[in-house]
Coordinates of C-alpha atoms in Angstrom, one line a residue:
M456 CA 15.5 -54.7 -15.7
A457 CA 12.9 -55.0 -13.0
G458 CA 13.7 -51.6 -11.5
S459 CA 13.6 -49.7 -15.0
M460 CA 10.3 -51.7 -15.4
N461 CA 9.0 -50.3 -12.3
T462 CA 10.6 -46.6 -12.7
R463 CA 8.6 -46.6 -16.1
A464 CA 5.2 -47.8 -14.2
F465 CA 5.7 -45.0 -11.6
D466 CA 6.3 -42.4 -14.5
W467 CA 3.5 -43.5 -16.4
K468 CA 1.0 -43.7 -13.1
T469 CA 2.3 -40.2 -11.9
S470 CA 1.9 -38.8 -15.5
Q471 CA -1.7 -40.1 -15.7
T472 CA -2.4 -38.5 -12.1
I473 CA -1.0 -34.9 -12.8
M474 CA -3.0 -35.2 -16.6
L475 CA -6.3 -35.9 -14.1
V476 CA -5.5 -33.2 -11.6
V477 CA -5.0 -31.1 -14.8
L478 CA -8.2 -32.1 -16.4
V479 CA -10.3 -31.4 -13.2
M480 CA -8.8 -28.0 -12.6
I481 CA -9.7 -26.8 -16.2
A482 CA -13.1 -28.3 -16.0
S483 CA -13.5 -26.8 -12.9
F484 CA -12.6 -23.3 -13.6
Y485 CA -15.3 -23.3 -16.1
T486 CA -17.9 -24.8 -13.8
G487 CA -16.5 -22.8 -10.9
S488 CA -16.5 -25.9 -8.6
L489 CA -13.3 -26.8 -7.5
F490 CA -11.9 -23.4 -6.5
G491 CA -14.9 -21.3 -5.7
N492 CA -14.3 -19.5 -9.1
K493 CA -18.3 -18.3 -9.0
S494 CA -19.5 -16.6 -11.7
S495 CA -19.6 -13.3 -10.2
S496 CA -22.0 -10.0 -10.4
L497 CA -19.3 -8.2 -9.5
H498 CA -17.6 -8.7 -12.7
V499 CA -16.7 -5.4 -14.8
Q500 CA -15.3 -5.5 -18.3
L501 CA -13.4 -2.4 -19.3
Q502 CA -13.0 -2.1 -22.9
Q503 CA -9.2 -1.2 -24.0
P504 CA -9.6 2.4 -25.6
D505 CA -7.7 3.1 -28.9
V506 CA -6.2 6.4 -27.4
Q507 CA -4.7 7.2 -23.9
H508 CA -7.2 9.2 -22.8
Q509 CA -10.4 7.9 -24.4
D510 CA -13.6 7.0 -22.2
V511 CA -13.8 3.3 -21.3
N512 CA -17.1 2.1 -22.7
N513 CA -19.1 -1.0 -21.8
L514 CA -18.3 -0.8 -18.1
S515 CA -20.8 -3.0 -16.2
V516 CA -22.0 -4.8 -13.3
S517 CA -24.3 -7.8 -14.3
G518 CA -24.8 -5.9 -17.6
T519 CA -26.5 -3.2 -16.4
S520 CA -24.7 -0.3 -14.4
K521 CA -22.6 1.9 -16.3
F522 CA -19.2 2.9 -15.3
T523 CA -17.0 6.1 -16.9
N524 CA -13.7 5.5 -15.8
K525 CA -11.1 6.0 -18.3
V526 CA -7.9 4.2 -19.1
A527 CA -5.0 6.8 -19.1
L528 CA -1.5 6.9 -17.2
T529 CA -1.8 9.3 -14.7
Y530 CA 0.7 10.7 -12.2
R531 CA 0.3 12.0 -8.8
T532 CA -0.6 15.7 -8.8
V533 CA -0.6 18.2 -5.8
P534 CA -3.5 19.3 -4.8
I535 CA -4.6 15.9 -5.3
T536 CA -7.3 15.1 -7.8
I537 CA -9.8 12.2 -8.6
P538 CA -11.7 12.6 -12.2
K539 CA -15.4 13.2 -11.6
T540 CA -15.4 10.0 -14.1
G541 CA -13.6 7.9 -11.4
M542 CA -10.2 6.9 -10.6
N543 CA -8.3 6.1 -14.1
V544 CA -7.1 3.2 -14.7
C545 CA -3.5 2.2 -15.7
P546 CA -2.4 1.0 -19.2
L547 CA -2.5 -2.8 -19.2
S548 CA 1.3 -2.9 -19.6
Y549 CA 1.5 -1.7 -16.1
N550 CA -0.4 -4.9 -14.4
E551 CA 2.7 -5.7 -12.4
Y552 CA 3.6 -2.1 -11.2
I553 CA 5.5 -2.1 -7.8
P554 CA 6.2 1.8 -7.1
C555 CA 9.6 1.5 -5.0
H556 CA 11.0 -1.4 -7.0
D557 CA 10.4 0.2 -10.7
I558 CA 12.8 -1.1 -13.2
S559 CA 12.6 2.1 -15.3
Y560 CA 13.1 4.4 -12.1
N561 CA 16.1 2.4 -10.7
K562 CA 18.0 2.7 -13.9
E563 CA 18.2 6.1 -13.4
L564 CA 19.4 5.9 -9.9
R565 CA 21.9 3.5 -10.7
P566 CA 24.8 6.4 -11.3
K567 CA 23.9 7.1 -7.4
L568 CA 24.0 3.8 -6.1
D569 CA 26.6 1.4 -4.5
L570 CA 26.3 -1.3 -6.9
S571 CA 29.1 -3.0 -5.6
R572 CA 26.8 -3.7 -2.4
K573 CA 23.6 -4.3 -4.8
E574 CA 21.8 -1.1 -3.4
E575 CA 19.8 -1.3 -6.6
L576 CA 18.1 -4.2 -5.4
E577 CA 16.4 -2.2 -2.2
R578 CA 13.7 -0.1 -2.1
H579 CA 13.5 3.0 -4.0
C580 CA 10.6 5.0 -4.1
P581 CA 10.0 7.7 -6.6
P582 CA 9.3 11.3 -6.0
L583 CA 5.5 12.0 -5.5
S584 CA 5.5 13.8 -9.0
R585 CA 7.1 10.1 -10.5
R586 CA 4.3 8.0 -8.9
L587 CA 1.3 6.8 -10.8
F588 CA -2.4 7.7 -9.6
C589 CA -4.3 4.9 -11.5
L590 CA -5.7 1.6 -10.9
V591 CA -3.2 -1.1 -11.5
P592 CA -5.5 -3.5 -13.9
P593 CA -4.9 -7.2 -13.6
P594 CA -3.0 -9.2 -16.6
A595 CA -5.1 -10.2 -19.7
D596 CA -7.0 -13.4 -18.9
Y597 CA -6.5 -13.0 -15.1
K598 CA -8.4 -15.8 -13.3
L599 CA -9.6 -16.1 -9.5
P600 CA -6.4 -17.4 -7.7
I601 CA -7.2 -21.1 -7.0
R602 CA -8.0 -21.6 -3.2
W603 CA -5.6 -23.0 -0.9
P604 CA -4.1 -25.7 -0.1
T605 CA -4.6 -26.7 -3.9
S606 CA -2.6 -23.5 -4.7
K607 CA 0.4 -24.7 -3.0
D608 CA 1.0 -26.9 -6.0
Y609 CA -0.9 -25.3 -8.7
V610 CA -1.6 -21.8 -9.6
W611 CA -3.3 -20.0 -13.1
R612 CA -0.2 -19.7 -15.6
S613 CA -2.2 -16.5 -16.7
N614 CA -1.8 -14.9 -13.4
V615 CA 2.1 -15.0 -13.3
N616 CA 2.7 -15.4 -16.9
H617 CA 6.4 -15.5 -16.9
T618 CA 8.4 -18.4 -18.1
R619 CA 12.1 -18.0 -17.1
L620 CA 12.1 -19.6 -13.6
A621 CA 10.4 -22.8 -15.2
E622 CA 13.4 -22.5 -17.9
V623 CA 16.2 -21.7 -15.6
K624 CA 15.2 -23.6 -12.6
G625 CA 13.0 -26.4 -14.1
G626 CA 15.8 -28.9 -13.6
Q627 CA 15.6 -27.9 -10.0
N628 CA 12.3 -28.6 -9.8
W629 CA 11.1 -25.2 -8.5
V630 CA 8.5 -24.8 -11.2
H631 CA 6.7 -26.6 -14.6
E632 CA 4.5 -25.5 -16.8
K633 CA 1.2 -27.9 -17.2
D634 CA -1.1 -26.4 -20.0
Q635 CA -2.9 -23.4 -18.3
L636 CA -1.3 -23.8 -14.8
W637 CA 2.1 -23.5 -13.0
W638 CA 3.2 -26.7 -11.1
F639 CA 5.3 -26.7 -8.0
P640 CA 6.9 -30.0 -7.4
G641 CA 8.2 -29.1 -4.1
G642 CA 12.3 -28.5 -5.0
G643 CA 14.6 -26.1 -4.9
T644 CA 18.2 -25.6 -5.6
H645 CA 19.8 -27.6 -3.2
F646 CA 16.8 -29.8 -2.7
K647 CA 15.5 -30.8 -6.1
H648 CA 14.1 -34.3 -4.5
G649 CA 11.8 -32.2 -2.5
A650 CA 11.8 -30.0 0.8
T651 CA 10.5 -32.7 2.6
E652 CA 13.7 -34.7 3.3
Y653 CA 15.8 -31.6 3.2
I654 CA 14.1 -30.3 6.0
E655 CA 14.3 -33.5 8.0
R656 CA 18.0 -33.6 7.2
I657 CA 18.3 -30.3 8.5
G658 CA 16.5 -31.0 11.5
N659 CA 18.9 -34.3 12.1
M660 CA 21.8 -32.5 11.7
M661 CA 20.9 -29.8 14.2
T662 CA 20.3 -32.5 16.8
S663 CA 22.9 -35.0 16.0
K664 CA 20.5 -37.5 14.2
T665 CA 18.2 -37.6 17.4
G666 CA 15.2 -34.9 16.3
N667 CA 13.9 -32.6 14.3
L668 CA 13.6 -28.9 13.9
H669 CA 10.8 -28.7 16.7
S670 CA 13.1 -30.5 18.8
A671 CA 15.9 -28.2 17.9
G672 CA 13.3 -25.4 19.1
V673 CA 12.7 -24.0 15.7
Y674 CA 9.2 -22.5 15.3
Q675 CA 9.8 -19.0 13.1
V676 CA 12.6 -19.2 10.4
L677 CA 13.5 -16.3 7.8
D678 CA 14.2 -17.6 4.2
V679 CA 16.7 -15.3 2.7
G680 CA 16.2 -15.5 -1.3
C681 CA 13.5 -18.0 -1.0
G682 CA 12.7 -18.4 -4.3
V683 CA 9.1 -19.7 -5.2
A684 CA 8.9 -20.0 -1.2
S685 CA 8.6 -24.0 -1.4
F686 CA 10.6 -24.4 1.5
S687 CA 8.2 -22.4 3.7
A688 CA 5.4 -24.5 2.2
Y689 CA 6.6 -27.6 3.5
L690 CA 7.5 -25.9 7.0
L691 CA 3.7 -25.2 7.4
P692 CA 2.7 -28.8 8.3
L693 CA 5.4 -28.5 10.9
N694 CA 3.6 -25.3 12.4
I695 CA 6.3 -23.2 11.5
Q696 CA 5.9 -19.5 10.5
T697 CA 8.4 -18.2 7.9
M698 CA 9.0 -14.8 6.8
S699 CA 10.4 -15.5 3.3
F700 CA 11.6 -12.6 1.1
A701 CA 13.9 -12.3 -2.0
P702 CA 14.7 -9.1 -4.2
K703 CA 13.0 -8.3 -7.5
D704 CA 16.2 -9.7 -9.7
G705 CA 16.9 -11.6 -12.6
H706 CA 14.5 -14.7 -10.9
E707 CA 11.7 -12.4 -12.1
N708 CA 8.7 -12.8 -10.3
Q709 CA 9.6 -15.0 -7.8
I710 CA 7.7 -13.4 -4.8
Q711 CA 4.6 -13.0 -7.1
F712 CA 4.7 -17.0 -7.7
A713 CA 5.0 -17.5 -3.8
L714 CA 2.1 -15.1 -2.9
E715 CA -0.1 -16.6 -5.6
R716 CA 0.3 -19.9 -4.3
G717 CA -0.9 -18.6 -1.0
I718 CA 2.7 -18.4 0.9
G719 CA 3.9 -15.5 3.3
A720 CA 6.4 -13.6 1.6
M721 CA 7.8 -10.1 0.4
I722 CA 10.3 -8.2 -1.5
S723 CA 13.4 -7.2 0.4
A724 CA 17.0 -7.6 -0.1
L725 CA 20.3 -7.4 1.7
A726 CA 22.4 -4.7 1.0
T727 CA 22.8 -1.5 2.7
K728 CA 19.9 -1.3 5.0
Q729 CA 18.6 -3.5 7.8
L730 CA 15.6 -5.8 7.0
P731 CA 12.7 -4.8 8.3
Y732 CA 12.3 -7.3 11.0
P733 CA 12.8 -6.7 14.9
T734 CA 16.0 -7.6 16.8
S735 CA 16.0 -11.5 17.9
S736 CA 12.9 -12.6 15.9
F737 CA 14.0 -15.9 14.5
E738 CA 15.2 -19.5 15.7
M739 CA 16.6 -19.9 12.2
V740 CA 17.9 -17.9 9.6
H741 CA 17.8 -20.2 5.7
C742 CA 20.0 -19.5 2.8
S743 CA 19.9 -21.9 0.2
R744 CA 22.0 -20.7 -2.8
C745 CA 20.3 -17.3 -1.9
R746 CA 22.9 -15.3 -3.8
V747 CA 24.4 -13.2 -0.9
D748 CA 27.8 -12.5 -0.6
W749 CA 28.3 -13.2 3.4
H750 CA 31.8 -12.8 3.3
E751 CA 32.0 -9.6 1.8
N752 CA 32.4 -6.2 3.1
D753 CA 34.0 -7.4 6.6
G754 CA 30.7 -9.8 6.9
I755 CA 28.5 -6.8 7.7
L756 CA 25.6 -8.8 6.0
I757 CA 25.8 -11.8 8.2
K758 CA 26.3 -9.4 11.2
E759 CA 22.6 -8.3 10.3
I760 CA 21.6 -12.2 10.4
D761 CA 23.2 -12.3 13.8
R762 CA 21.2 -8.9 14.8
L763 CA 18.0 -10.9 13.7
L764 CA 18.4 -14.5 15.4
R765 CA 17.6 -15.2 18.8
T766 CA 20.1 -16.8 21.4
N767 CA 20.4 -20.5 20.3
G768 CA 19.3 -19.9 17.1
Y769 CA 20.5 -21.6 13.8
F770 CA 22.3 -20.4 10.5
V771 CA 21.5 -23.1 7.9
Y772 CA 23.6 -22.4 4.6
S773 CA 23.2 -24.5 1.4
A774 CA 25.8 -23.3 -0.9
P775 CA 29.2 -24.0 -2.9
P776 CA 31.5 -22.8 -0.3
A777 CA 30.1 -25.7 2.0
Y778 CA 30.9 -28.4 -0.3
R779 CA 32.9 -27.6 -3.1
K780 CA 36.7 -27.2 -3.2
D781 CA 37.0 -25.9 -6.9
K782 CA 37.4 -22.3 -7.8
D783 CA 37.4 -19.5 -5.3
F784 CA 35.1 -21.4 -2.8
P785 CA 37.4 -22.8 -0.3
A786 CA 39.1 -19.0 0.3
I787 CA 35.3 -18.0 0.4
W788 CA 34.9 -20.8 3.1
D789 CA 37.7 -19.7 5.0
K790 CA 36.6 -15.8 5.0
L791 CA 33.2 -17.0 6.6
M792 CA 34.6 -19.4 9.4
N793 CA 36.8 -16.6 10.6
L794 CA 33.6 -14.3 10.6
T795 CA 31.3 -16.7 12.4
S796 CA 34.4 -17.4 14.8
A797 CA 34.8 -13.8 15.8
M798 CA 30.7 -13.6 16.3
C799 CA 31.1 -16.6 18.6
W800 CA 28.9 -18.4 16.4
K801 CA 29.7 -22.4 16.4
L802 CA 29.9 -24.7 13.6
I803 CA 27.7 -27.8 14.8
A804 CA 27.2 -29.8 11.2
R805 CA 28.9 -30.0 7.9
E806 CA 27.1 -32.6 5.6
V807 CA 26.2 -33.5 1.9
Q808 CA 25.7 -29.4 0.8
T809 CA 24.8 -27.8 3.8
A810 CA 26.7 -26.0 6.6
I811 CA 24.8 -25.5 10.3
W812 CA 26.0 -22.9 12.5
T813 CA 24.4 -21.8 16.1
K814 CA 24.5 -18.7 17.9
P815 CA 25.3 -19.6 21.6
E816 CA 24.6 -17.0 24.4
N817 CA 28.4 -16.0 25.0
N818 CA 28.8 -12.5 26.1
S819 CA 32.5 -13.3 27.6
C820 CA 33.4 -14.5 23.9
L821 CA 32.4 -11.8 22.3
Q822 CA 33.7 -9.4 24.8
H823 CA 37.1 -11.2 24.7
N824 CA 37.0 -11.0 21.0
A825 CA 36.3 -7.5 20.6
Q826 CA 39.3 -6.5 23.0
E827 CA 41.1 -8.8 20.4
K828 CA 39.8 -6.5 17.8
L829 CA 38.3 -9.3 16.3
L830 CA 35.1 -7.6 16.1
S831 CA 33.4 -4.4 17.2
L832 CA 30.4 -4.7 19.8
C833 CA 27.7 -2.2 19.1
D834 CA 27.1 0.6 21.0
S835 CA 23.8 0.5 23.3
V836 CA 20.9 1.1 21.1
D837 CA 17.4 1.6 21.8
D838 CA 15.8 -1.9 20.3
S839 CA 12.5 -0.5 20.8
K840 CA 13.0 1.4 17.4
P841 CA 11.6 0.2 14.4
S842 CA 14.3 -1.2 11.8
W843 CA 13.0 1.0 9.1
K844 CA 15.4 2.4 6.6
T845 CA 18.1 2.0 9.3
S846 CA 21.8 1.5 7.8
L847 CA 23.5 -1.4 8.5
R848 CA 25.7 -1.6 11.4
N849 CA 29.3 -3.3 11.2
C850 CA 29.0 -4.4 14.8
I851 CA 27.2 -7.2 16.9
T852 CA 24.7 -6.3 19.3
R853 CA 24.3 -8.1 22.5
H854 CA 21.1 -8.7 23.0
A855 CA 19.2 -11.3 25.5
S856 CA 16.3 -13.4 23.9
Q857 CA 13.2 -13.9 26.0
A858 CA 12.9 -18.0 26.7
L859 CA 10.0 -18.4 24.4
P860 CA 7.0 -21.8 24.5
P861 CA 6.4 -23.6 21.3
R862 CA 3.3 -23.2 19.5
P863 CA 0.4 -22.9 20.0
Q864 CA 1.4 -22.1 23.3
R865 CA 3.5 -18.8 21.7
L866 CA 0.7 -17.2 20.5
S867 CA -0.4 -16.4 24.1
E868 CA 3.1 -15.1 25.3
Y869 CA 3.4 -11.9 27.1
S870 CA 6.4 -10.2 25.6
K871 CA 8.7 -8.1 28.1
T872 CA 8.8 -5.5 25.3
L873 CA 5.2 -4.8 26.0
N874 CA 6.5 -4.2 29.6
N875 CA 8.7 -1.9 28.7
L876 CA 6.2 0.1 26.6
G877 CA 3.6 0.5 29.3
I878 CA 1.3 -2.1 27.9
S879 CA 0.0 -4.2 30.8
R880 CA -0.9 -7.8 30.7
E881 CA -4.5 -7.0 31.3
K882 CA -4.7 -4.9 28.2
F883 CA -2.7 -7.8 26.4
L884 CA -5.0 -10.4 27.1
S885 CA -8.1 -8.1 27.0
D886 CA -7.0 -7.4 23.3
T887 CA -6.7 -11.0 22.4
I888 CA -10.0 -11.9 23.7
Y889 CA -11.8 -8.9 21.9
W890 CA -10.2 -9.9 18.2
Q891 CA -11.2 -13.3 19.1
D892 CA -14.9 -11.8 19.2
Q893 CA -14.4 -9.8 16.3
V894 CA -13.0 -12.2 13.9
R895 CA -16.4 -14.1 14.0
H896 CA -18.1 -11.1 13.6
Y897 CA -16.5 -10.1 10.4
W898 CA -16.6 -13.7 9.0
R899 CA -20.6 -13.6 9.6
L900 CA -20.9 -10.6 7.9
M901 CA -18.4 -10.8 4.9
D902 CA -20.8 -14.5 4.6
V903 CA -17.3 -16.1 2.8
E904 CA -16.2 -19.6 2.8
E905 CA -13.6 -20.7 4.9
N906 CA -11.1 -21.2 2.0
E907 CA -12.0 -18.1 0.4
V908 CA -9.5 -15.6 2.1
R909 CA -6.0 -17.0 2.3
N910 CA -3.3 -13.9 2.0
V911 CA -4.3 -11.6 4.7
I912 CA -2.4 -8.2 6.0
D913 CA -2.9 -6.3 9.1
M914 CA -1.9 -2.7 8.0
S915 CA -1.5 -2.0 11.8
A916 CA -1.4 -4.9 13.7
F917 CA -0.6 -3.5 17.3
L918 CA -0.6 -6.2 19.6
G919 CA -0.9 -9.2 16.5
G920 CA -4.5 -10.1 18.0
F921 CA -6.5 -10.0 15.0
A922 CA -4.0 -12.3 13.5
V923 CA -3.9 -14.8 16.7
A924 CA -7.9 -14.8 16.2
L925 CA -6.9 -16.2 12.7
S926 CA -4.5 -18.8 13.8
T927 CA -7.0 -21.5 13.4
W928 CA -8.1 -20.5 9.7
P929 CA -6.5 -21.5 6.8
V930 CA -4.7 -18.1 6.3
W931 CA -1.6 -16.2 7.0
V932 CA -1.1 -12.7 8.0
M933 CA 1.4 -10.4 7.5
N934 CA 1.5 -8.1 10.5
V935 CA 2.6 -4.6 9.6
V936 CA 3.7 -2.3 12.4
P937 CA 3.6 1.4 10.9
A938 CA 7.0 2.8 11.3
N939 CA 5.8 5.9 12.8
T940 CA 4.5 4.3 15.8
V941 CA 6.0 2.3 19.0
N942 CA 7.7 -1.2 18.0
T943 CA 4.9 -3.6 19.1
L944 CA 6.3 -5.9 16.3
S945 CA 8.9 -7.4 18.7
A946 CA 5.9 -8.4 20.9
I947 CA 4.1 -9.8 17.9
Y948 CA 6.8 -12.2 16.9
D949 CA 7.6 -13.1 20.3
R950 CA 4.0 -14.6 19.8
G951 CA 5.1 -16.8 16.9
L952 CA 3.7 -14.4 14.4
I953 CA 5.7 -12.8 11.3
G954 CA 5.1 -9.3 10.1
A955 CA 7.3 -6.3 9.1
F956 CA 7.5 -2.6 9.7
H957 CA 6.4 -0.1 6.7
D958 CA 5.4 3.6 6.5
W959 CA 2.1 3.7 4.7
C960 CA 3.3 6.9 3.2
E961 CA 5.1 4.9 0.6
P962 CA 4.1 1.7 -1.4
F963 CA 4.4 -1.7 0.2
S964 CA 7.2 -3.9 -1.1
T965 CA 4.6 -6.6 -2.9
Y966 CA 3.0 -7.3 -6.2
P967 CA -0.4 -6.1 -7.2
R968 CA -3.3 -8.5 -6.5
S969 CA -1.2 -10.0 -3.2
Y970 CA -3.9 -10.0 -0.4
D971 CA -7.2 -11.5 0.0
L972 CA -8.0 -9.1 2.9
L973 CA -7.0 -6.2 4.1
H974 CA -7.5 -5.2 7.7
A975 CA -7.1 -1.5 8.7
N976 CA -7.6 -0.6 12.3
H977 CA -6.9 2.9 13.2
L978 CA -4.9 3.0 10.1
F979 CA -5.9 6.5 9.0
S980 CA -6.0 8.2 12.0
D981 CA -2.2 7.3 12.4
Y982 CA -1.4 9.3 9.2
K983 CA -4.1 12.1 9.6
N984 CA -1.3 15.0 10.1
Q985 CA 1.1 13.6 7.3
E986 CA 2.2 15.2 4.6
E987 CA 1.2 15.1 0.6
G988 CA 1.8 11.3 -0.1
C989 CA 0.0 10.2 3.3
L990 CA -3.2 11.4 2.0
L991 CA -6.4 9.5 2.3
E992 CA -6.7 8.8 -1.2
D993 CA -2.8 7.7 -1.6
I994 CA -3.1 4.9 1.0
M995 CA -6.7 3.8 -0.4
L996 CA -4.8 3.5 -4.2
E997 CA -2.2 1.3 -2.5
M998 CA -4.8 -0.9 -0.5
D999 CA -6.6 -1.0 -4.3
R1000 CA -3.1 -1.9 -5.8
I1001 CA -1.9 -5.0 -3.3
L1002 CA -5.6 -6.4 -3.3
R1003 CA -6.9 -9.3 -5.3
P1004 CA -10.0 -8.7 -7.5
R1005 CA -13.2 -9.5 -4.7
G1006 CA -10.9 -9.2 -2.1
Y1007 CA -12.1 -7.7 1.1
I1008 CA -11.0 -4.2 3.0
I1009 CA -12.0 -3.9 6.6
I1010 CA -11.8 -0.3 7.9
R1011 CA -12.5 0.6 11.6
G1012 CA -11.2 3.0 14.7
E1013 CA -12.1 6.0 12.7
I1014 CA -14.1 9.1 12.9
E1015 CA -17.2 9.1 11.4
P1016 CA -17.0 11.7 9.0
L1017 CA -13.5 9.9 7.5
I1018 CA -15.6 6.6 7.1
N1019 CA -18.2 8.4 4.9
R1020 CA -15.5 9.9 2.9
I1021 CA -14.2 6.5 1.9
V1022 CA -17.4 5.5 1.4
D1023 CA -17.9 8.7 -1.0
L1024 CA -14.8 7.7 -2.8
A1025 CA -15.1 4.0 -2.6
P1026 CA -17.2 4.3 -6.2
K1027 CA -14.3 5.9 -7.9
F1028 CA -12.2 2.7 -6.9
L1029 CA -14.4 0.5 -8.1
W1030 CA -15.1 -0.9 -4.7
D1031 CA -18.6 -2.0 -3.0
T1032 CA -19.0 -0.9 0.5
Q1033 CA -21.0 -2.2 3.1
L1034 CA -21.3 0.0 6.6
H1035 CA -21.8 -2.0 10.2
F1036 CA -21.6 -0.9 13.7
L1037 CA -19.7 -3.4 16.1
E1038 CA -18.2 -2.7 19.3
D1039 CA -15.0 -1.1 19.5
D1040 CA -12.1 -2.4 22.6
Q1041 CA -14.1 0.1 25.1
K1042 CA -17.5 -1.6 24.3
K1043 CA -19.0 1.3 22.3
M1044 CA -20.3 0.8 19.2
E1045 CA -18.1 1.9 16.2
P1046 CA -18.7 2.2 12.5
V1047 CA -17.0 -0.6 10.5
L1048 CA -17.1 -0.3 6.7
F1049 CA -16.6 -3.7 4.7
C1050 CA -15.2 -2.7 0.9
R1051 CA -14.8 -4.9 -1.6
K1052 CA -13.2 -5.1 -4.7
K1053 CA -14.8 -5.4 -8.1
F1054 CA -13.5 -8.0 -10.6
W1055 CA -12.7 -5.9 -13.7
S1056 CA -10.4 -5.6 -16.4
I1057 CA -9.2 -4.5 -19.5
V1058 CA -10.3 -6.1 -22.5

């Protein structure tokens, strides 16, 4: 009886606390005090037209300046054209438009895709003539995102207005609805009582009850089928960097929830192509009911995990085959054991609902199993090539990982891959120092509060120096290495950072309004000789799509005529601009363009 009374008292106090938090948040939204939702001279309202091509009236900043942009469903043309009235605005129904993960286009492709391997979940970019060429609007009642760290637990409901995850995963404490907010209690499919206990248990399993993830050497994690990324969120206090991904599937908008919370994530799927990450990048790969059939197709998907794991890395598998004895689960488990044994992995723990394997350095075992025809060893491959649109390989890659220090020392690690690329240690050090100085200038010129920026993407990251300079700030950085340049992403991962390969001739695999800050150093010059689809206007449109309202873009490393061209185009994209001059890495003054996206909406 006493226990029951205590439980009721706890529930009553908890509900009181939650209600207080909700009331404070709602009040703070209107006063602008808690999350910095300041009244803004950049708030532009677009009146919804009655017909598709009607002019938009009452476009104003501070009630004075008039805008002439139209709401019109517009497609990319050749040659490219931008109306004199400014970029058209897509209709409101396109507020979640992701060009290369568009459901309607994917439906057309389905007869040509290998559905047995879930190829429909991968990127499929429409031809240029089918690509929208209009500004993606925010949803109705969109609010400036709640600031970190509060956003880890609460986000505005109107910004991700989908209820399915709360309905089907509420019992597992993924997400709950709280008035105007979504609340994330920190649960998951296999850790409904909270990620903290689950993370501690994994660390204990890895170290025979003697340590934690750090003592097991885990500092970079790949979370497969991440849900709303609560696992990643609760690894952050441990200074563990997590690349979280999930497909755009029946669990609608899980990546959008993650990004709205301020947690690093992207849309991706394990199907027929390699993931866009370098070989030997993670100490741990995590799958908690991630809905990947590792045992199918001769284990080709788990062989991709082997490619991504560093030597002595861990594969953490929390799913029914690891613990259930009914249905087909025992047969699936047997297949997994056969596959992992053939790859020379070692099962080190199997407790509760979780199994953990480690990938030891054992070339003699691999050679023996290859001779016994238990697996195939990959032919010698050039790991310097980006993993971009590369078909999965049904073989094991032998790759010796570089021994790396823990974080934060890892941030200063000079990767042996840089030496192979002809980038000296001196160049590496000077680049690191240079970006420390530049970031100080950026924040001074932007005049932003420390927690006003959370989600950052470096669109041409090179050595990751920009992200390292931000490592003491409350931000996370998606380091993108363009697929048409040399593979420095391996070195970025060796520094303890995360990122992905991408070709900016195509839209990025993320939702609209994902990032607070876009950094573009030498980006446009990398694409200056590209064909249609990679023009300046195409990349600017994608920048606008993935940038949050009132978000920032920093463009530099370009010739002055190109900067001037962007300045001319910016008002048509509803961006404000400021031009400054800062030193480049050769200590010469160069133009640096700061752009800020207006906060506008269709009303």
